mmCIF file of C-alpha atoms in Angstrom:
data_model
loop_
_atom_site.group_PDB
_atom_site.id
_atom_site.type_symbol
_atom_site.label_atom_id
_atom_site.label_comp_id
_atom_site.label_asym_id
_atom_site.label_seq_id
_atom_site.Cartn_x
_atom_site.Cartn_y
_atom_site.Cartn_z
ATOM 1 C CA UNK A 13 -20.210 -32.678 22.066
ATOM 2 C CA UNK A 14 -23.133 -35.115 22.531
ATOM 3 C CA UNK A 15 -24.905 -35.694 25.813
ATOM 4 C CA UNK A 16 -28.010 -37.395 27.208
ATOM 5 C CA UNK A 17 -28.934 -41.044 27.457
ATOM 6 C CA UNK A 18 -26.285 -43.059 25.658
ATOM 7 C CA UNK A 19 -28.729 -45.501 24.016
ATOM 8 C CA UNK A 20 -30.709 -42.598 22.522
ATOM 9 C CA UNK A 21 -27.678 -41.014 20.816
ATOM 10 C CA UNK A 22 -26.917 -42.986 17.633
ATOM 11 C CA UNK A 23 -23.397 -41.637 17.136
ATOM 12 C CA UNK A 24 -20.218 -40.743 18.944
ATOM 13 C CA UNK A 25 -18.972 -37.216 19.581
ATOM 14 C CA UNK A 26 -18.731 -34.797 16.626
ATOM 15 C CA UNK A 27 -15.776 -32.412 16.360
ATOM 16 C CA UNK A 28 -15.716 -29.262 14.278
ATOM 17 C CA UNK A 29 -14.307 -25.772 13.908
ATOM 18 C CA UNK A 30 -15.265 -22.544 12.156
ATOM 19 C CA UNK A 31 -13.246 -19.544 11.016
ATOM 20 C CA UNK A 32 -15.149 -16.269 11.254
ATOM 21 C CA UNK A 33 -14.458 -12.884 9.638
ATOM 22 C CA UNK A 34 -16.111 -9.470 9.561
ATOM 23 C CA UNK A 35 -15.543 -6.432 7.331
ATOM 24 C CA UNK A 36 -17.128 -3.137 8.361
ATOM 25 C CA UNK A 37 -17.684 -0.308 5.877
ATOM 26 C CA UNK A 38 -19.709 2.629 7.163
ATOM 27 C CA UNK A 39 -23.121 1.402 8.372
ATOM 28 C CA UNK A 40 -22.669 -2.009 6.725
ATOM 29 C CA UNK A 41 -21.029 -5.159 8.086
ATOM 30 C CA UNK A 42 -20.177 -8.202 5.989
ATOM 31 C CA UNK A 43 -19.762 -11.495 7.860
ATOM 32 C CA UNK A 44 -18.381 -14.764 6.580
ATOM 33 C CA UNK A 45 -17.530 -18.161 8.025
ATOM 34 C CA UNK A 46 -16.139 -21.461 6.822
ATOM 35 C CA UNK A 47 -15.633 -24.626 8.820
ATOM 36 C CA UNK A 48 -15.549 -28.396 8.911
ATOM 37 C CA UNK A 49 -17.429 -30.951 11.016
ATOM 38 C CA UNK A 50 -15.874 -34.349 11.606
ATOM 39 C CA UNK A 51 -18.842 -36.682 12.141
ATOM 40 C CA UNK A 52 -18.620 -39.130 15.030
ATOM 41 C CA UNK A 53 -18.887 -42.810 14.216
ATOM 42 C CA UNK A 54 -22.379 -44.306 14.138
ATOM 43 C CA UNK A 55 -23.387 -46.797 16.834
ATOM 44 C CA UNK A 56 -26.356 -49.003 17.658
ATOM 45 C CA UNK A 57 -29.042 -47.000 19.481
ATOM 46 C CA UNK A 58 -32.761 -46.445 19.686
ATOM 47 C CA UNK A 59 -34.368 -44.349 16.958
ATOM 48 C CA UNK A 60 -37.710 -43.795 15.220
ATOM 49 C CA UNK A 61 -38.563 -46.447 12.629
ATOM 50 C CA UNK A 62 -40.398 -44.413 9.995
ATOM 51 C CA UNK A 63 -40.998 -47.525 7.877
ATOM 52 C CA UNK A 64 -43.302 -49.132 10.451
ATOM 53 C CA UNK A 65 -46.515 -48.089 12.241
ATOM 54 C CA UNK A 66 -47.948 -49.440 15.486
ATOM 55 C CA UNK A 67 -51.000 -48.644 17.645
ATOM 56 C CA UNK A 68 -50.248 -45.885 20.065
ATOM 57 C CA UNK A 69 -51.901 -47.863 22.881
ATOM 58 C CA UNK A 70 -49.770 -50.912 22.196
ATOM 59 C CA UNK A 71 -47.213 -49.563 24.635
ATOM 60 C CA UNK A 72 -49.672 -49.885 27.563
ATOM 61 C CA UNK A 73 -50.197 -52.904 29.757
ATOM 62 C CA UNK A 74 -51.940 -56.001 28.440
ATOM 63 C CA UNK A 75 -55.369 -54.346 28.768
ATOM 64 C CA UNK A 76 -57.627 -52.796 31.277
ATOM 65 C CA UNK A 77 -58.437 -56.172 32.701
ATOM 66 C CA UNK A 78 -55.022 -57.636 32.033
ATOM 67 C CA UNK A 79 -56.440 -60.144 29.572
ATOM 68 C CA UNK A 80 -54.440 -60.528 26.351
ATOM 69 C CA UNK A 81 -57.563 -61.415 24.389
ATOM 70 C CA UNK A 82 -59.250 -58.140 25.339
ATOM 71 C CA UNK A 83 -56.060 -56.253 24.413
ATOM 72 C CA UNK A 84 -55.964 -57.925 20.992
ATOM 73 C CA UNK A 85 -59.613 -57.003 20.412
ATOM 74 C CA UNK A 86 -58.826 -53.367 21.270
ATOM 75 C CA UNK A 87 -55.932 -53.265 18.799
ATOM 76 C CA UNK A 88 -58.132 -54.771 16.098
ATOM 77 C CA UNK A 89 -60.700 -52.012 16.701
ATOM 78 C CA UNK A 90 -57.982 -49.387 16.258
ATOM 79 C CA UNK A 91 -56.839 -51.055 13.040
ATOM 80 C CA UNK A 92 -60.430 -51.091 11.761
ATOM 81 C CA UNK A 93 -61.036 -47.399 12.370
ATOM 82 C CA UNK A 94 -57.524 -45.850 12.090
ATOM 83 C CA UNK A 95 -58.294 -44.128 8.767
ATOM 84 C CA UNK A 96 -61.748 -42.889 9.802
ATOM 85 C CA UNK A 97 -61.507 -39.230 10.956
ATOM 86 C CA UNK A 98 -64.922 -39.561 12.625
ATOM 87 C CA UNK A 99 -63.751 -42.426 14.808
ATOM 88 C CA UNK A 100 -62.395 -41.900 18.289
ATOM 89 C CA UNK A 101 -59.591 -44.274 17.299
ATOM 90 C CA UNK A 102 -58.433 -42.068 14.398
ATOM 91 C CA UNK A 103 -54.719 -41.237 14.706
ATOM 92 C CA UNK A 104 -53.930 -43.911 17.248
ATOM 93 C CA UNK A 105 -51.100 -45.182 15.048
ATOM 94 C CA UNK A 106 -47.495 -44.047 15.505
ATOM 95 C CA UNK A 107 -43.989 -44.887 14.241
ATOM 96 C CA UNK A 108 -42.398 -47.117 16.883
ATOM 97 C CA UNK A 109 -38.921 -46.925 18.364
ATOM 98 C CA UNK A 110 -36.407 -49.493 17.204
ATOM 99 C CA UNK A 111 -32.707 -50.238 17.460
ATOM 100 C CA UNK A 112 -30.818 -49.008 14.416
ATOM 101 C CA UNK A 113 -27.542 -47.614 13.090
ATOM 102 C CA UNK A 114 -27.664 -44.238 11.312
ATOM 103 C CA UNK A 115 -25.319 -43.464 8.417
ATOM 104 C CA UNK A 116 -23.400 -40.230 9.052
ATOM 105 C CA UNK A 117 -21.035 -38.068 6.942
ATOM 106 C CA UNK A 118 -18.511 -35.279 7.466
ATOM 107 C CA UNK A 119 -19.763 -31.785 6.602
ATOM 108 C CA UNK A 120 -18.348 -28.539 5.237
ATOM 109 C CA UNK A 121 -19.914 -25.652 7.166
ATOM 110 C CA UNK A 122 -20.313 -22.318 5.388
ATOM 111 C CA UNK A 123 -22.151 -19.053 5.725
ATOM 112 C CA UNK A 124 -22.234 -15.366 4.778
ATOM 113 C CA UNK A 125 -24.269 -12.448 6.049
ATOM 114 C CA UNK A 126 -24.818 -8.745 5.541
ATOM 115 C CA UNK A 127 -26.015 -6.228 8.135
ATOM 116 C CA UNK A 128 -26.982 -2.648 7.259
ATOM 117 C CA UNK A 129 -27.804 -0.258 10.086
ATOM 118 C CA UNK A 130 -30.720 2.001 9.139
ATOM 119 C CA UNK A 131 -30.282 4.001 12.325
ATOM 120 C CA UNK A 132 -29.388 3.482 15.974
ATOM 121 C CA UNK A 133 -32.354 1.153 16.584
ATOM 122 C CA UNK A 134 -33.057 -0.646 13.282
ATOM 123 C CA UNK A 135 -30.836 -3.075 11.351
ATOM 124 C CA UNK A 136 -31.644 -4.984 8.167
ATOM 125 C CA UNK A 137 -30.079 -8.438 7.844
ATOM 126 C CA UNK A 138 -29.713 -11.147 5.237
ATOM 127 C CA UNK A 139 -27.675 -14.307 5.584
ATOM 128 C CA UNK A 140 -27.129 -17.595 3.798
ATOM 129 C CA UNK A 141 -25.692 -20.728 5.364
ATOM 130 C CA UNK A 142 -25.533 -24.432 4.845
ATOM 131 C CA UNK A 143 -23.945 -27.768 5.654
ATOM 132 C CA UNK A 144 -22.463 -29.634 2.691
ATOM 133 C CA UNK A 145 -22.410 -33.387 3.144
ATOM 134 C CA UNK A 146 -19.355 -35.207 1.846
ATOM 135 C CA UNK A 147 -21.356 -37.177 -0.746
ATOM 136 C CA UNK A 148 -23.617 -34.275 -1.814
ATOM 137 C CA UNK A 149 -23.302 -30.883 -3.504
ATOM 138 C CA UNK A 150 -23.596 -27.547 -1.752
ATOM 139 C CA UNK A 151 -27.100 -26.842 -3.106
ATOM 140 C CA UNK A 152 -28.199 -30.407 -3.953
ATOM 141 C CA UNK A 153 -28.929 -32.854 -1.171
ATOM 142 C CA UNK A 154 -27.401 -30.680 1.560
ATOM 143 C CA UNK A 155 -29.108 -28.194 3.907
ATOM 144 C CA UNK A 156 -28.833 -24.637 2.495
ATOM 145 C CA UNK A 157 -31.059 -21.675 3.367
ATOM 146 C CA UNK A 158 -31.217 -17.900 2.930
ATOM 147 C CA UNK A 159 -32.726 -15.763 5.669
ATOM 148 C CA UNK A 160 -33.756 -12.091 5.296
ATOM 149 C CA UNK A 161 -34.719 -10.360 8.519
ATOM 150 C CA UNK A 162 -34.902 -7.206 10.582
ATOM 151 C CA UNK A 163 -33.694 -6.328 14.080
ATOM 152 C CA UNK A 164 -35.214 -3.713 16.377
ATOM 153 C CA UNK A 165 -33.195 -2.448 19.330
ATOM 154 C CA UNK A 166 -34.188 -0.232 22.236
ATOM 155 C CA UNK A 167 -31.959 1.998 24.393
ATOM 156 C CA UNK A 168 -32.869 -0.182 27.380
ATOM 157 C CA UNK A 169 -31.258 -3.298 25.913
ATOM 158 C CA UNK A 170 -34.396 -5.027 24.563
ATOM 159 C CA UNK A 171 -33.901 -6.522 21.075
ATOM 160 C CA UNK A 172 -36.428 -8.186 18.746
ATOM 161 C CA UNK A 173 -35.369 -10.260 15.724
ATOM 162 C CA UNK A 174 -37.743 -11.380 12.988
ATOM 163 C CA UNK A 175 -37.225 -13.094 9.662
ATOM 164 C CA UNK A 176 -38.106 -15.951 7.367
ATOM 165 C CA UNK A 177 -35.861 -18.826 6.334
ATOM 166 C CA UNK A 178 -36.194 -20.028 2.729
ATOM 167 C CA UNK A 179 -34.708 -23.013 0.924
ATOM 168 C CA UNK A 180 -31.749 -21.672 -1.070
ATOM 169 C CA UNK A 181 -32.201 -24.095 -3.986
ATOM 170 C CA UNK A 182 -35.008 -26.459 -5.120
ATOM 171 C CA UNK A 183 -32.980 -29.601 -4.339
ATOM 172 C CA UNK A 184 -31.484 -28.421 -1.040
ATOM 173 C CA UNK A 185 -32.224 -30.679 1.951
ATOM 174 C CA UNK A 186 -34.098 -27.976 3.869
ATOM 175 C CA UNK A 187 -37.756 -27.084 4.520
ATOM 176 C CA UNK A 188 -39.318 -24.791 1.922
ATOM 177 C CA UNK A 189 -39.639 -22.018 4.477
ATOM 178 C CA UNK A 190 -39.566 -21.411 8.186
ATOM 179 C CA UNK A 191 -40.626 -18.290 10.121
ATOM 180 C CA UNK A 192 -38.175 -17.058 12.753
ATOM 181 C CA UNK A 193 -38.793 -14.839 15.748
ATOM 182 C CA UNK A 194 -36.757 -14.077 18.813
ATOM 183 C CA UNK A 195 -35.988 -11.493 21.426
ATOM 184 C CA UNK A 196 -33.245 -10.776 23.927
ATOM 185 C CA UNK A 197 -32.771 -8.584 26.960
ATOM 186 C CA UNK A 198 -29.364 -7.306 28.003
ATOM 187 C CA UNK A 199 -28.467 -5.728 31.308
ATOM 188 C CA UNK A 200 -25.348 -4.309 32.863
ATOM 189 C CA UNK A 201 -26.047 -5.925 36.239
ATOM 190 C CA UNK A 202 -23.596 -8.768 35.732
ATOM 191 C CA UNK A 203 -21.358 -7.134 33.168
ATOM 192 C CA UNK A 204 -17.836 -6.125 33.984
ATOM 193 C CA UNK A 205 -17.450 -2.481 34.799
ATOM 194 C CA UNK A 206 -15.847 -0.711 31.827
ATOM 195 C CA UNK A 207 -13.150 1.753 32.756
ATOM 196 C CA UNK A 208 -13.725 5.169 31.236
ATOM 197 C CA UNK A 209 -11.006 6.091 28.752
ATOM 198 C CA UNK A 210 -9.661 9.575 29.491
ATOM 199 C CA UNK A 211 -6.481 9.505 27.378
ATOM 200 C CA UNK A 212 -5.979 10.325 23.722
ATOM 201 C CA UNK A 213 -3.141 10.113 21.209
ATOM 202 C CA UNK A 214 -1.780 13.356 19.789
ATOM 203 C CA UNK A 215 0.007 12.763 16.479
ATOM 204 C CA UNK A 216 1.310 15.513 14.253
ATOM 205 C CA UNK A 217 3.954 16.996 12.011
ATOM 206 C CA UNK A 218 6.238 20.022 12.349
ATOM 207 C CA UNK A 219 6.898 21.990 9.158
ATOM 208 C CA UNK A 220 8.913 25.080 8.212
ATOM 209 C CA UNK A 221 6.535 28.022 7.922
ATOM 210 C CA UNK A 222 8.345 29.470 4.914
ATOM 211 C CA UNK A 223 9.122 26.340 2.896
ATOM 212 C CA UNK A 224 6.446 23.925 4.130
ATOM 213 C CA UNK A 225 9.062 21.174 4.470
ATOM 214 C CA UNK A 226 9.144 18.863 7.539
ATOM 215 C CA UNK A 227 11.545 19.849 10.307
ATOM 216 C CA UNK A 228 13.593 17.160 12.026
ATOM 217 C CA UNK A 229 14.855 17.259 15.621
ATOM 218 C CA UNK A 230 12.161 19.549 17.048
ATOM 219 C CA UNK A 231 11.546 18.975 20.764
ATOM 220 C CA UNK A 232 7.797 18.662 21.439
ATOM 221 C CA UNK A 233 6.709 19.133 25.069
ATOM 222 C CA UNK A 234 3.199 18.814 26.510
ATOM 223 C CA UNK A 235 2.007 21.900 28.409
ATOM 224 C CA UNK A 236 -0.686 21.544 31.080
ATOM 225 C CA UNK A 237 -3.645 23.825 31.772
ATOM 226 C CA UNK A 238 -1.517 25.872 34.184
ATOM 227 C CA UNK A 239 1.009 26.617 31.437
ATOM 228 C CA UNK A 240 3.667 24.313 32.876
ATOM 229 C CA UNK A 241 5.840 22.223 30.565
ATOM 230 C CA UNK A 242 5.672 18.588 31.679
ATOM 231 C CA UNK A 243 8.382 15.942 31.660
ATOM 232 C CA UNK A 244 6.047 12.976 32.248
ATOM 233 C CA UNK A 245 2.311 12.283 32.372
ATOM 234 C CA UNK A 246 0.088 9.467 33.621
ATOM 235 C CA UNK A 247 -1.627 7.949 30.611
ATOM 236 C CA UNK A 248 -2.653 4.467 29.570
ATOM 237 C CA UNK A 249 -2.327 3.232 33.133
ATOM 238 C CA UNK A 250 1.337 4.147 33.589
ATOM 239 C CA UNK A 251 3.798 7.040 33.655
ATOM 240 C CA UNK A 252 4.892 8.088 30.174
ATOM 241 C CA UNK A 253 7.227 10.742 28.723
ATOM 242 C CA UNK A 254 5.548 14.032 27.864
ATOM 243 C CA UNK A 255 8.470 15.025 25.623
ATOM 244 C CA UNK A 256 9.295 13.685 22.164
ATOM 245 C CA UNK A 257 11.614 14.659 19.270
ATOM 246 C CA UNK A 258 10.394 14.747 15.667
ATOM 247 C CA UNK A 259 11.813 12.194 13.233
ATOM 248 C CA UNK A 260 13.159 12.703 9.710
ATOM 249 C CA UNK A 261 9.621 13.280 8.417
ATOM 250 C CA UNK A 262 8.851 15.855 11.107
ATOM 251 C CA UNK A 263 6.363 13.470 12.741
ATOM 252 C CA UNK A 264 5.695 12.934 16.454
ATOM 253 C CA UNK A 265 3.187 11.063 18.638
ATOM 254 C CA UNK A 266 2.262 11.266 22.333
ATOM 255 C CA UNK A 267 -0.334 9.522 24.525
ATOM 256 C CA UNK A 268 -1.686 12.226 26.835
ATOM 257 C CA UNK A 269 -4.471 12.760 29.409
ATOM 258 C CA UNK A 270 -7.190 14.658 27.542
ATOM 259 C CA UNK A 271 -8.339 17.050 30.275
ATOM 260 C CA UNK A 272 -4.893 17.991 31.599
ATOM 261 C CA UNK A 273 -3.146 19.123 28.401
ATOM 262 C CA UNK A 274 -3.927 22.424 26.689
ATOM 263 C CA UNK A 275 -0.910 23.045 24.413
ATOM 264 C CA UNK A 276 2.268 21.730 22.805
ATOM 265 C CA UNK A 277 5.591 23.551 22.936
ATOM 266 C CA UNK A 278 7.858 23.201 19.881
ATOM 267 C CA UNK A 279 11.549 24.147 20.252
ATOM 268 C CA UNK A 280 14.565 23.994 17.928
ATOM 269 C CA UNK A 281 17.669 26.167 17.675
ATOM 270 C CA UNK A 282 17.332 28.609 14.815
ATOM 271 C CA UNK A 283 13.522 28.647 15.064
ATOM 272 C CA UNK A 284 11.149 30.720 17.163
ATOM 273 C CA UNK A 285 9.789 28.621 20.072
ATOM 274 C CA UNK A 286 6.032 28.268 19.756
ATOM 275 C CA UNK A 287 3.142 27.056 21.943
ATOM 276 C CA UNK A 288 0.238 25.572 19.975
ATOM 277 C CA UNK A 289 -3.168 25.061 21.612
ATOM 278 C CA UNK A 290 -4.575 21.543 21.259
ATOM 279 C CA UNK A 291 -7.873 19.844 22.121
ATOM 280 C CA UNK A 292 -7.451 16.129 22.824
ATOM 281 C CA UNK A 293 -10.454 13.825 22.418
ATOM 282 C CA UNK A 294 -10.262 10.667 24.577
ATOM 283 C CA UNK A 295 -9.771 7.296 22.851
ATOM 284 C CA UNK A 296 -8.977 8.981 19.535
ATOM 285 C CA UNK A 297 -5.937 9.855 17.426
ATOM 286 C CA UNK A 298 -5.897 13.657 17.349
ATOM 287 C CA UNK A 299 -3.989 15.300 14.484
ATOM 288 C CA UNK A 300 -1.930 18.502 14.728
ATOM 289 C CA UNK A 301 0.276 20.463 12.326
ATOM 290 C CA UNK A 302 2.838 22.832 13.870
ATOM 291 C CA UNK A 303 4.422 25.574 11.758
ATOM 292 C CA UNK A 304 7.760 26.968 12.950
ATOM 293 C CA UNK A 305 9.277 30.228 11.726
ATOM 294 C CA UNK A 306 13.030 30.694 11.606
ATOM 295 C CA UNK A 307 14.594 33.203 13.979
ATOM 296 C CA UNK A 308 15.010 36.496 12.132
ATOM 297 C CA UNK A 309 18.666 37.630 12.215
ATOM 298 C CA UNK A 310 19.148 41.429 11.921
ATOM 299 C CA UNK A 311 20.759 42.058 8.560
ATOM 300 C CA UNK A 312 21.633 44.975 6.311
ATOM 301 C CA UNK A 313 23.472 45.387 3.006
ATOM 302 C CA UNK A 314 26.154 47.432 1.335
ATOM 303 C CA UNK A 315 26.086 47.694 -2.425
ATOM 304 C CA UNK A 316 28.011 49.585 -5.032
ATOM 305 C CA UNK A 317 30.466 49.446 -7.902
ATOM 306 C CA UNK A 318 34.244 49.442 -8.268
ATOM 307 C CA UNK A 319 35.437 51.276 -11.373
ATOM 308 C CA UNK A 320 38.512 52.883 -12.925
ATOM 309 C CA UNK A 321 38.689 56.524 -11.792
ATOM 310 C CA UNK A 322 39.792 57.715 -15.218
ATOM 311 C CA UNK A 323 37.819 55.568 -17.664
ATOM 312 C CA UNK A 324 34.824 54.542 -15.538
ATOM 313 C CA UNK A 325 35.228 50.967 -16.652
ATOM 314 C CA UNK A 326 34.511 48.186 -14.088
ATOM 315 C CA UNK A 327 37.501 46.914 -12.135
ATOM 316 C CA UNK A 328 37.889 43.447 -10.667
ATOM 317 C CA UNK A 329 38.613 43.953 -6.978
ATOM 318 C CA UNK A 330 38.551 42.378 -3.508
ATOM 319 C CA UNK A 331 36.659 43.899 -0.567
ATOM 320 C CA UNK A 332 38.289 43.279 2.831
ATOM 321 C CA UNK A 333 36.542 44.200 6.090
ATOM 322 C CA UNK A 334 39.053 45.364 8.681
ATOM 323 C CA UNK A 335 38.652 44.001 12.227
ATOM 324 C CA UNK A 336 36.383 41.096 11.202
ATOM 325 C CA UNK A 337 36.759 37.387 10.446
ATOM 326 C CA UNK A 338 35.292 37.817 6.965
ATOM 327 C CA UNK A 339 37.292 36.456 4.078
ATOM 328 C CA UNK A 340 37.988 38.949 1.248
ATOM 329 C CA UNK A 341 34.949 39.114 -1.030
ATOM 330 C CA UNK A 342 35.336 39.635 -4.816
ATOM 331 C CA UNK A 343 33.010 41.893 -6.734
ATOM 332 C CA UNK A 344 31.280 40.877 -9.953
ATOM 333 C CA UNK A 345 33.926 40.502 -12.641
ATOM 334 C CA UNK A 346 31.500 41.458 -15.364
ATOM 335 C CA UNK A 347 30.255 44.872 -14.264
ATOM 336 C CA UNK A 348 32.267 45.551 -11.091
ATOM 337 C CA UNK A 349 29.209 45.633 -8.824
ATOM 338 C CA UNK A 350 28.830 44.007 -5.399
ATOM 339 C CA UNK A 351 26.100 43.408 -2.816
ATOM 340 C CA UNK A 352 27.068 42.072 0.614
ATOM 341 C CA UNK A 353 24.763 41.211 3.526
ATOM 342 C CA UNK A 354 26.061 42.010 6.981
ATOM 343 C CA UNK A 355 24.915 42.384 10.566
ATOM 344 C CA UNK A 356 24.119 45.988 11.541
ATOM 345 C CA UNK A 357 27.154 47.968 12.727
ATOM 346 C CA UNK A 358 30.108 50.142 11.687
ATOM 347 C CA UNK A 359 32.642 48.738 9.273
ATOM 348 C CA UNK A 360 35.801 49.759 7.446
ATOM 349 C CA UNK A 361 36.205 48.276 3.985
ATOM 350 C CA UNK A 362 39.473 48.225 2.030
ATOM 351 C CA UNK A 363 39.349 47.869 -1.755
ATOM 352 C CA UNK A 364 42.325 46.304 -3.527
ATOM 353 C CA UNK A 365 42.802 45.574 -7.208
ATOM 354 C CA UNK A 366 45.797 44.548 -9.293
ATOM 355 C CA UNK A 367 47.475 47.610 -10.832
ATOM 356 C CA UNK A 368 45.488 50.089 -8.731
ATOM 357 C CA UNK A 369 46.148 52.038 -5.593
ATOM 358 C CA UNK A 370 44.034 50.636 -2.686
ATOM 359 C CA UNK A 371 41.146 52.637 -1.356
ATOM 360 C CA UNK A 372 39.163 52.443 1.897
ATOM 361 C CA UNK A 373 36.024 53.824 3.447
ATOM 362 C CA UNK A 374 34.016 53.599 6.668
ATOM 363 C CA UNK A 375 30.237 53.212 6.727
ATOM 364 C CA UNK A 376 27.340 52.125 8.935
ATOM 365 C CA UNK A 377 25.099 49.132 8.091
ATOM 366 C CA UNK A 378 21.489 49.421 9.291
ATOM 367 C CA UNK A 379 18.998 46.568 9.708
ATOM 368 C CA UNK A 380 16.898 45.884 6.607
ATOM 369 C CA UNK A 381 18.552 48.771 4.757
ATOM 370 C CA UNK A 382 21.062 48.986 1.905
ATOM 371 C CA UNK A 383 23.970 51.406 2.164
ATOM 372 C CA UNK A 384 25.275 52.496 -1.288
ATOM 373 C CA UNK A 385 29.036 52.839 -1.698
ATOM 374 C CA UNK A 386 30.928 53.199 -4.998
ATOM 375 C CA UNK A 387 34.698 53.167 -5.365
ATOM 376 C CA UNK A 388 36.836 54.798 -8.078
ATOM 377 C CA UNK A 389 40.346 53.387 -8.116
ATOM 378 C CA UNK A 390 43.395 55.134 -9.627
ATOM 379 C CA UNK A 391 45.955 53.126 -11.512
ATOM 380 C CA UNK A 392 49.490 52.940 -10.118
ATOM 381 C CA UNK A 393 51.796 55.054 -12.395
ATOM 382 C CA UNK A 394 54.355 53.044 -14.319
ATOM 383 C CA UNK A 395 58.067 53.921 -14.350
ATOM 384 C CA UNK A 396 58.749 56.701 -16.835
ATOM 385 C CA UNK A 397 55.072 57.488 -17.165
ATOM 386 C CA UNK A 398 54.245 61.227 -17.231
ATOM 387 C CA UNK A 399 51.250 62.409 -15.315
ATOM 388 C CA UNK A 400 49.887 65.833 -14.416
ATOM 389 C CA UNK A 401 48.747 66.905 -10.991
ATOM 390 C CA UNK A 402 46.189 69.651 -11.109
ATOM 391 C CA UNK A 403 45.050 71.825 -8.246
ATOM 392 C CA UNK A 404 48.367 71.979 -6.408
ATOM 393 C CA UNK A 405 49.520 75.384 -5.181
ATOM 394 C CA UNK A 406 53.044 76.010 -3.859
ATOM 395 C CA UNK A 407 54.256 78.741 -1.557
ATOM 396 C CA UNK A 408 56.353 81.452 -3.325
ATOM 397 C CA UNK A 409 59.928 80.324 -3.918
ATOM 398 C CA UNK A 410 59.298 77.155 -1.915
ATOM 399 C CA UNK A 411 58.461 73.488 -2.590
ATOM 400 C CA UNK A 412 55.681 73.573 -0.015
ATOM 401 C CA UNK A 413 52.055 72.813 -0.981
ATOM 402 C CA UNK A 414 49.692 75.325 0.488
ATOM 403 C CA UNK A 415 46.691 74.277 2.607
ATOM 404 C CA UNK A 416 44.206 75.483 0.020
ATOM 405 C CA UNK A 417 45.381 73.038 -2.660
ATOM 406 C CA UNK A 418 42.781 70.631 -4.104
ATOM 407 C CA UNK A 419 43.967 67.688 -6.169
ATOM 408 C CA UNK A 420 41.754 66.656 -9.035
#
């Protein structure tokens, strides 16, 4: 916007806009801007007529005595000696003011800069900027400069800037060079009080300790310094949940007060509940990985082989556990072996096989142990088949088997 005495401003209001951008990588910052200036229309106003010279004293009254003849004589003396450095009248000539209309053009505004911090108190800078007139090129006939510089900062808020501005191209409409210097002082007296951030984000993942895969549906609860599981917390200026459930990737996130929270509690049926200590840094995203181990179920095994009592060949059979909800379990059809995992306890197993008499046995399963048990099944005799029983003793003249008989 223009301001001041209207007759001294040779144009109407200019309008323009700039788009600014910054990219920060480590200690370096890259700035860029692009814009456009819509030039206000020219108008008749006073300006400096550089094509004319006039005596500097010609703007005074008619003369010391008010006589126009004396004034004319004084001006003639100035004209006579204006180019003589030894004369007291040297330099009395100036470019006069005159009414004029200045030609004006729209401009493309551009610039780019690079800042590199060499430490907490020193920054190196270099920037280039210009104003491209509509009828001129960027580096020909338009202002364009490059400015290297350095900035010194102090902990107390005192900053000194120094640099030198150089013409970016030989035909740019800018001075060949221009030294720059400036300083600034900042103070917190009038600045808005900044509220101290005491909350931090805790983001993490829950994985299976054995497989390393993410675990879904784990309830994560914040635990305070007194060891109490919390339902809600005050964070970010309002009351928030202190409990969250992991998603399909095992991930979770909570905004928590840094000084109040000391641990996270992870719970899921089938896994051992675990408290994990955490340290939350304010105004940061704090990462955590929680490993959960599955609940160990007491388990033992029975193992053995089912074979033909006479030939020793493997027999395909079913093992049924009396008094349980277990479905009958087949043994291996190739070699007759079996291995079955079961909870510790006492069991009665019944072995059945097509063409064989059933057999049964009782045994005890112990945790983390394998109980061996082999079965030898006898074939069911066929009609008309002759078989011999050995080891049977009968009482004299009676069909009574004595107690000492052993069948083999």
